[in-house]
Each structure stands twice: as C-alpha cells, then as structure tokens.
Short mmCIF file of C-alpha atoms in Angstrom, two decimals:
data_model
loop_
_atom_site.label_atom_id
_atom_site.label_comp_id
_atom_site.label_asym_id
_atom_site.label_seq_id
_atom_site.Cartn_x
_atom_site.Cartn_y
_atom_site.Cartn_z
CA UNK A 1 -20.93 -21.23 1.23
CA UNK A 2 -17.34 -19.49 1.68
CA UNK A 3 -16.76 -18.83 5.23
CA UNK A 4 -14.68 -15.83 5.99
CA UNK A 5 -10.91 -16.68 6.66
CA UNK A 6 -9.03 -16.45 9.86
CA UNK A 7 -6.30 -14.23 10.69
CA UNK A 8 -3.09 -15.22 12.56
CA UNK A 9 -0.42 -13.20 13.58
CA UNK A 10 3.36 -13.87 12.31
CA UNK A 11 6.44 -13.76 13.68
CA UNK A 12 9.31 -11.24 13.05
CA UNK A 13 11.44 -13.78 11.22
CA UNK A 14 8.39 -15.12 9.21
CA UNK A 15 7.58 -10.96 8.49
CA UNK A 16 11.17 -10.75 7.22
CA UNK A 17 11.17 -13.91 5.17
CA UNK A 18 8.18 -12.96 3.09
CA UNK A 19 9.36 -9.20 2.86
CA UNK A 20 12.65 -10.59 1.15
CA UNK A 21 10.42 -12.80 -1.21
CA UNK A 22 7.99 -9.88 -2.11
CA UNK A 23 9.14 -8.48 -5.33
CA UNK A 24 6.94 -4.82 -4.86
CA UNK A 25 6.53 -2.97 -1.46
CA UNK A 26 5.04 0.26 -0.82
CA UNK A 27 6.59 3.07 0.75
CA UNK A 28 3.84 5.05 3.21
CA UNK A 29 4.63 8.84 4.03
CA UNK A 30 2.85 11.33 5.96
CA UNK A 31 2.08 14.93 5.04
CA UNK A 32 0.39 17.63 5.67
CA UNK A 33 -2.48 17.21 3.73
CA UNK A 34 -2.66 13.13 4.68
CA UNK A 35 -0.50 10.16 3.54
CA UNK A 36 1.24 9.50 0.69
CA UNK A 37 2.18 6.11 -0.72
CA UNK A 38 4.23 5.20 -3.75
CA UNK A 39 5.25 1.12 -5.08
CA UNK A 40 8.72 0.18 -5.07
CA UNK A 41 10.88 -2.68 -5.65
CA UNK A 42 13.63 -3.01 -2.49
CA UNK A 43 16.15 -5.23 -0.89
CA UNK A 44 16.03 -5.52 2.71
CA UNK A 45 18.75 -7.95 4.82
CA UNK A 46 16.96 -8.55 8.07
CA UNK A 47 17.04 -5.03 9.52
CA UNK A 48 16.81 -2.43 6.60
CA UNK A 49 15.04 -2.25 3.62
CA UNK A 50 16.45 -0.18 1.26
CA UNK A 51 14.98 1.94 -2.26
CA UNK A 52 16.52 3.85 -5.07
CA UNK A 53 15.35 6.57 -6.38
CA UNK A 54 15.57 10.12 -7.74
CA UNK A 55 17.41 12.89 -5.81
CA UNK A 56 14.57 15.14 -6.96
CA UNK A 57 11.44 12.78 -5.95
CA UNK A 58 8.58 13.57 -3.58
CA UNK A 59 9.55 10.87 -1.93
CA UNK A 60 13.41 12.55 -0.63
CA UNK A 61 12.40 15.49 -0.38
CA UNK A 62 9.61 14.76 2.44
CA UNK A 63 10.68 11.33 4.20
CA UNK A 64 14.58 11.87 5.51
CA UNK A 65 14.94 12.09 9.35
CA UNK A 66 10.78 10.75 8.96
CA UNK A 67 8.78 7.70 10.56
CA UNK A 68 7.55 5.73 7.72
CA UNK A 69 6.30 2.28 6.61
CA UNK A 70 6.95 -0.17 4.39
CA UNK A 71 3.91 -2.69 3.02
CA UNK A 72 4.08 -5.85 1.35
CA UNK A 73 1.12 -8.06 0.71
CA UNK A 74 0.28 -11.12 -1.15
CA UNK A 75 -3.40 -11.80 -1.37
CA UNK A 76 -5.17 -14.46 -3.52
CA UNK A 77 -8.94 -13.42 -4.88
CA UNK A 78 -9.67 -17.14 -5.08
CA UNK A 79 -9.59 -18.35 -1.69
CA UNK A 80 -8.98 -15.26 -0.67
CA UNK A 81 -6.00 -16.66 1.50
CA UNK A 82 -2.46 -14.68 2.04
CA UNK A 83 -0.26 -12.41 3.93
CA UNK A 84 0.63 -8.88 4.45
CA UNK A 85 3.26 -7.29 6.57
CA UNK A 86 3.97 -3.44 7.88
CA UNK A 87 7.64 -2.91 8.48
CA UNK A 88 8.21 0.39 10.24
CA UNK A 89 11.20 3.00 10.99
CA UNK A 90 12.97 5.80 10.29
CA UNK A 91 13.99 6.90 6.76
CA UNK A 92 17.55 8.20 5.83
CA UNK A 93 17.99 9.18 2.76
CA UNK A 94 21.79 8.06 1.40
CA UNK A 95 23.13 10.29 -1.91
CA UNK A 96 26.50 9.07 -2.26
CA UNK A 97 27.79 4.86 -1.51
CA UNK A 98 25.67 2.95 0.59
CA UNK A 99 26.76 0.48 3.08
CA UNK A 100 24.24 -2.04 1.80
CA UNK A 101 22.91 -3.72 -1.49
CA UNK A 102 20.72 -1.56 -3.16
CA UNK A 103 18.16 -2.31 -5.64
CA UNK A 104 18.28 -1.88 -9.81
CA UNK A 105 15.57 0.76 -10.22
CA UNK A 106 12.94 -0.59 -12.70
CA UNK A 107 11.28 2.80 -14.19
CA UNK A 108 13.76 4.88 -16.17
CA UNK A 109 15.70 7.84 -15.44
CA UNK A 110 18.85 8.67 -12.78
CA UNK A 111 17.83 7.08 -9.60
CA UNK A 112 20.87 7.21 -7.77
CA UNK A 113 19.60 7.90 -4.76
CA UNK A 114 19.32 5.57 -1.56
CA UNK A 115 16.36 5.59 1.10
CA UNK A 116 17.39 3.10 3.79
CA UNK A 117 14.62 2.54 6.17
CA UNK A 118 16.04 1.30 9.58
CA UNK A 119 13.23 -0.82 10.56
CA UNK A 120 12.62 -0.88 14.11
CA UNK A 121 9.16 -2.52 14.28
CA UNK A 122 7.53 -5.38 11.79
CA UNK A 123 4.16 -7.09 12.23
CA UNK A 124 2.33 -9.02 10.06
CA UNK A 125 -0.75 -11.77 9.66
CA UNK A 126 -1.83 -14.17 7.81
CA UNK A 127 -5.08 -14.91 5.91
CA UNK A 128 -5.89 -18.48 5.95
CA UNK A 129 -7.69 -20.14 3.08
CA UNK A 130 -12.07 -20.05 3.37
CA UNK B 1 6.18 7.94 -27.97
CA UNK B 2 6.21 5.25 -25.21
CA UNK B 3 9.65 4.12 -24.13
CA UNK B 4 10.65 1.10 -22.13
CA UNK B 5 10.67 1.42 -18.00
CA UNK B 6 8.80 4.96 -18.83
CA UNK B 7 6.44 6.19 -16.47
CA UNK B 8 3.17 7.90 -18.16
CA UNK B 9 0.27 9.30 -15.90
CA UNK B 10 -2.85 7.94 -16.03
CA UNK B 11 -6.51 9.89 -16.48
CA UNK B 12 -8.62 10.04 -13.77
CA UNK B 13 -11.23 7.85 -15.73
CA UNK B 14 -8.33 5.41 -16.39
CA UNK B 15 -7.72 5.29 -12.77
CA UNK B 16 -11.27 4.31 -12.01
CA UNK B 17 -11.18 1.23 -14.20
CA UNK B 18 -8.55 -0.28 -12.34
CA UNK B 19 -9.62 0.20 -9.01
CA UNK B 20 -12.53 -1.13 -9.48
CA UNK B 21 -10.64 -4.36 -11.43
CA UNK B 22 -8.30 -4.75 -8.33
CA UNK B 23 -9.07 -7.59 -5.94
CA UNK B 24 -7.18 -5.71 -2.77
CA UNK B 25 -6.61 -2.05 -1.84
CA UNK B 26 -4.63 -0.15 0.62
CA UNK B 27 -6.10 1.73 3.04
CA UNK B 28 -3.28 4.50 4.36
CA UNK B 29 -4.24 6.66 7.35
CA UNK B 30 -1.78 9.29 9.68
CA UNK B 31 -1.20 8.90 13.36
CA UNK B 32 1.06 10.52 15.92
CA UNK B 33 3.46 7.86 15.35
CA UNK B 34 3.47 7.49 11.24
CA UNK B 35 1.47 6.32 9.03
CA UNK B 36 -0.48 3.19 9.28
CA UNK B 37 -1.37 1.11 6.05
CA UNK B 38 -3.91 -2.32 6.20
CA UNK B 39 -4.80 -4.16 2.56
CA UNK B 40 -8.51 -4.58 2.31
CA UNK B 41 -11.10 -6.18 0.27
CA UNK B 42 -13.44 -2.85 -1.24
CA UNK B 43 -16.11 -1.65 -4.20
CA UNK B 44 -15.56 1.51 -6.02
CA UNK B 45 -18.62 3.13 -8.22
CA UNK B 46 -16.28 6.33 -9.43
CA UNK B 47 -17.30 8.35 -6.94
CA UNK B 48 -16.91 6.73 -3.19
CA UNK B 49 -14.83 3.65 -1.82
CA UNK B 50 -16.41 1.28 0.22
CA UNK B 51 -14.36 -1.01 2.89
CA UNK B 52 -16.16 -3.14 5.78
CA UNK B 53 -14.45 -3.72 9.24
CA UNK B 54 -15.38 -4.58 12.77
CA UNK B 55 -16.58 -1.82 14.73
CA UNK B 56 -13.72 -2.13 16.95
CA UNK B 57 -10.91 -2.25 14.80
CA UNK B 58 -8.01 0.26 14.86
CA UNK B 59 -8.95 1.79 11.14
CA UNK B 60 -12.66 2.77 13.06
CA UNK B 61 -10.87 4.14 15.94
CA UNK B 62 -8.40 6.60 14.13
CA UNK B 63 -9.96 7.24 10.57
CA UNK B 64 -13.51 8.64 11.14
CA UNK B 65 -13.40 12.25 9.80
CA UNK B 66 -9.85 12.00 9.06
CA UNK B 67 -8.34 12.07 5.19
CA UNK B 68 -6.67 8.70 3.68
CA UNK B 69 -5.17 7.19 0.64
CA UNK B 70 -6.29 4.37 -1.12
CA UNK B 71 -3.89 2.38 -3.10
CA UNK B 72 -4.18 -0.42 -5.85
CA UNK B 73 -1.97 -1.93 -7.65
CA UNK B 74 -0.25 -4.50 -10.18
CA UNK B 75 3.19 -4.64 -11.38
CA UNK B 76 4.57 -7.86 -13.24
CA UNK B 77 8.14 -8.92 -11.77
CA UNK B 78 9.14 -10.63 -15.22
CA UNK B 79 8.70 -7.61 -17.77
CA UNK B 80 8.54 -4.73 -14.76
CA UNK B 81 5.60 -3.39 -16.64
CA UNK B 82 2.14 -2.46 -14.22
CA UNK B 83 0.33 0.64 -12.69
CA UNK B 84 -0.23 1.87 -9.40
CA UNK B 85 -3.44 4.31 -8.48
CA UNK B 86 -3.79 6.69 -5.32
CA UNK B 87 -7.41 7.86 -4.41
CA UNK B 88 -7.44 10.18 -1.77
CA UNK B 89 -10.61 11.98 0.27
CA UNK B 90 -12.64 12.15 3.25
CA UNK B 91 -13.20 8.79 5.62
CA UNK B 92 -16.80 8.36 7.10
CA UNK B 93 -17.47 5.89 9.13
CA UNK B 94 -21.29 4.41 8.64
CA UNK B 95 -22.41 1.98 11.36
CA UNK B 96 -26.02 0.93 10.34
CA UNK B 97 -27.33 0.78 6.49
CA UNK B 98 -25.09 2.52 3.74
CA UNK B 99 -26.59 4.41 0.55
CA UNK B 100 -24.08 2.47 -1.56
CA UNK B 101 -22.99 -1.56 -2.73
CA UNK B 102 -20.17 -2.71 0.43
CA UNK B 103 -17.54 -6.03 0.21
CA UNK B 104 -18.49 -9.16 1.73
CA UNK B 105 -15.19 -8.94 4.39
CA UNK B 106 -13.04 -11.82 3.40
CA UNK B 107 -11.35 -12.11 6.91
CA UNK B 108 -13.65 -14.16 9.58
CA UNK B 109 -15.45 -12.08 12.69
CA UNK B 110 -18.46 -9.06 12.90
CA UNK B 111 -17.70 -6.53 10.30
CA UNK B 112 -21.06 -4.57 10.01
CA UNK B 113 -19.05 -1.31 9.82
CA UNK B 114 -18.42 0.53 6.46
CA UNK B 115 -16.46 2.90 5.74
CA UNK B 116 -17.08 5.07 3.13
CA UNK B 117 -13.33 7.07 1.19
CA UNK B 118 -15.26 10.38 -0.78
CA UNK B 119 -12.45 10.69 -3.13
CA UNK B 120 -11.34 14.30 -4.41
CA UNK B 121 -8.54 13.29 -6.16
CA UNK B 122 -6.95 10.12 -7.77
CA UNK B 123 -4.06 9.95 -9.75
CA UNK B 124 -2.28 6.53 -11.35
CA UNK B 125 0.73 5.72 -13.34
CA UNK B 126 1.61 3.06 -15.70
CA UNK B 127 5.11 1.54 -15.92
CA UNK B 128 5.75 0.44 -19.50
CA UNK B 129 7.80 -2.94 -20.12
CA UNK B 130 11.37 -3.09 -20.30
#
C-alpha cells in the first residue's frame, strides 16, 4: 500500500534552480472579484522573472505597481513525487527595452510587452517519492 | 481556421473534461499580502471541486467562505501546443463526511478536511502547435 509522501522544504537557490529549469509558470493576480491566474513561459536570472505579453492583456492592465506570484510545479502522478515553488514580488510592467532577457512569446500576436516581477520572496518544497 | 501558436477558447463542457483528466490543480486564494497559490491533488464531477488538507493548514485558515481559482494545465515545451482551464466559485470548508467522491492526499500527515470549490464559472484555452 502507497504511503503518502513527505514534504521538505527547499532552499532559495534550489527554488531558483528549478524555476530556471521549468519551462511554464503561472502568473497569480488579485482582483476584485478573487484571483486570477494565467500560464506563461519566462526567463528569470536569480532575482526577476520576467514575461511578454500584450500591451492590451488583462494581465497589464491590472498587475503594474501590484504584489503578485509566480508558480512553477513539477509533479509526477506515478509516485506522486515532485516540487513546486511560489516566487513572490512586485510587478512592473516594461513597454519599451528591457534591461534583461526576455522571453520569445509562444501564442501568436504582438506581445511586446515586458512584466518583470522583482521577486522579493521564494519558497518552495519538495514531494518525496511514496 | 486554426492557425499555428493561435489561442481558441474552450466550452465550458470542454473545460470539464480536462480537469477532471489532470493529475494536479492549482488552488489560488487572495490575502492582504497577494495572492497565494498551492498545487493539489483533487476530483471534479462538473459541478464541485474537491481538495483534502489538514485541518490546520494555511488554505483552511484563509479560504473558508472566501472565492478561489482553480487551475489545470498542460502545455508541451517541444511543439508549444496545450490548454490551460480556470474554475472559479465559492470555497467551503467540510470537516466531517462530504456529500461528494474526495482525493486520497498524496502528501504524508492528517488530512480529513475537504474542501469543496462550487464553481460558477470556468473558462479554458487551447494553444495550437507551432
């Protein structure tokens, strides 16, 4: 019989290092009428992770100058082992040149718009194997 | 016509499939300080979302009562092509028996809380291959 897993906490390094290996993260709003959440693909160096986008987007138009977080998991349904980590900070949204590599939008239309998320608090755990 | 890296928007009934073929959810709740986000193990039966967590748990503490987002998804890294879905509704927390089917908690300790997401709303999109 499976026994549930264990969960350890991780390191800031070891939350970075798997955030720059996650190929999809998910960008986590609030609003009004509750939270919003959309997937991305990102780059992030060690402090900032960093989205493109359209200028028009839900997403610009409600998180600059705004506390948000970032989420990045990587769970496996077999042994039900992984990771997830919660990057947090503040949003700024960047129109013209960045100072930072930005990401090659995957869905289609002008996304030339940069949300840099200055991260000022990461956590993250661990799900060890059953 | 469908065109590469093209967003299309899913049907609610569309929406429901896949959530209930996805291994891990997102459970996305508001506090004073932003928004808080914790990937989950959960059954869907087109009406209600079903997570189970330890009585104690932060998630108990702040999201009785309260409205949250539920997120699944899958996106491919090689092609770029996936779909995300957002369900959205009411949080109840249910400490004793539940009127519907609840996980078996994948993470080790005493989860014998459910909580129960009435969604009002879901919406999904599917990113097309390059």
């Amino acid at each position: 019989m499976n026994q549930p897993g264990q969960l350890r906490d991780l390191s800031a390094p070891e939350c970075w290092e798997l955030l720059a290996g996650a190929p999809v993260g998910r960008i986590i709003w609030s609003t009004a009428t509750g939270p919003e959440v959309v997937p991305v693909n990102f780059t992030s160096d060690g402090s900032t992770i960093r989205i493109r986008t359209a200028a028009y987007s839900a997403l610009v138009q409600k998180v600059d100058a705004e506390r948000v977080a970032f989420e990045v998991d990587s769970i496996s349904e077999t042994d039900h082992s992984g990771w997830s980590v919660v990057a947090r900070g503040q949003a700024d949204i960047r129109y013209g040149a960045d100072d930072g590599p930005t990401p090659e939008p995957w869905a289609a239309g002008s996304r030339h718009t940069t949300i840099a998320i200055a991260v000022d608090h990461i956590t993250g755990r661990r799900l060890l194997p059953d």
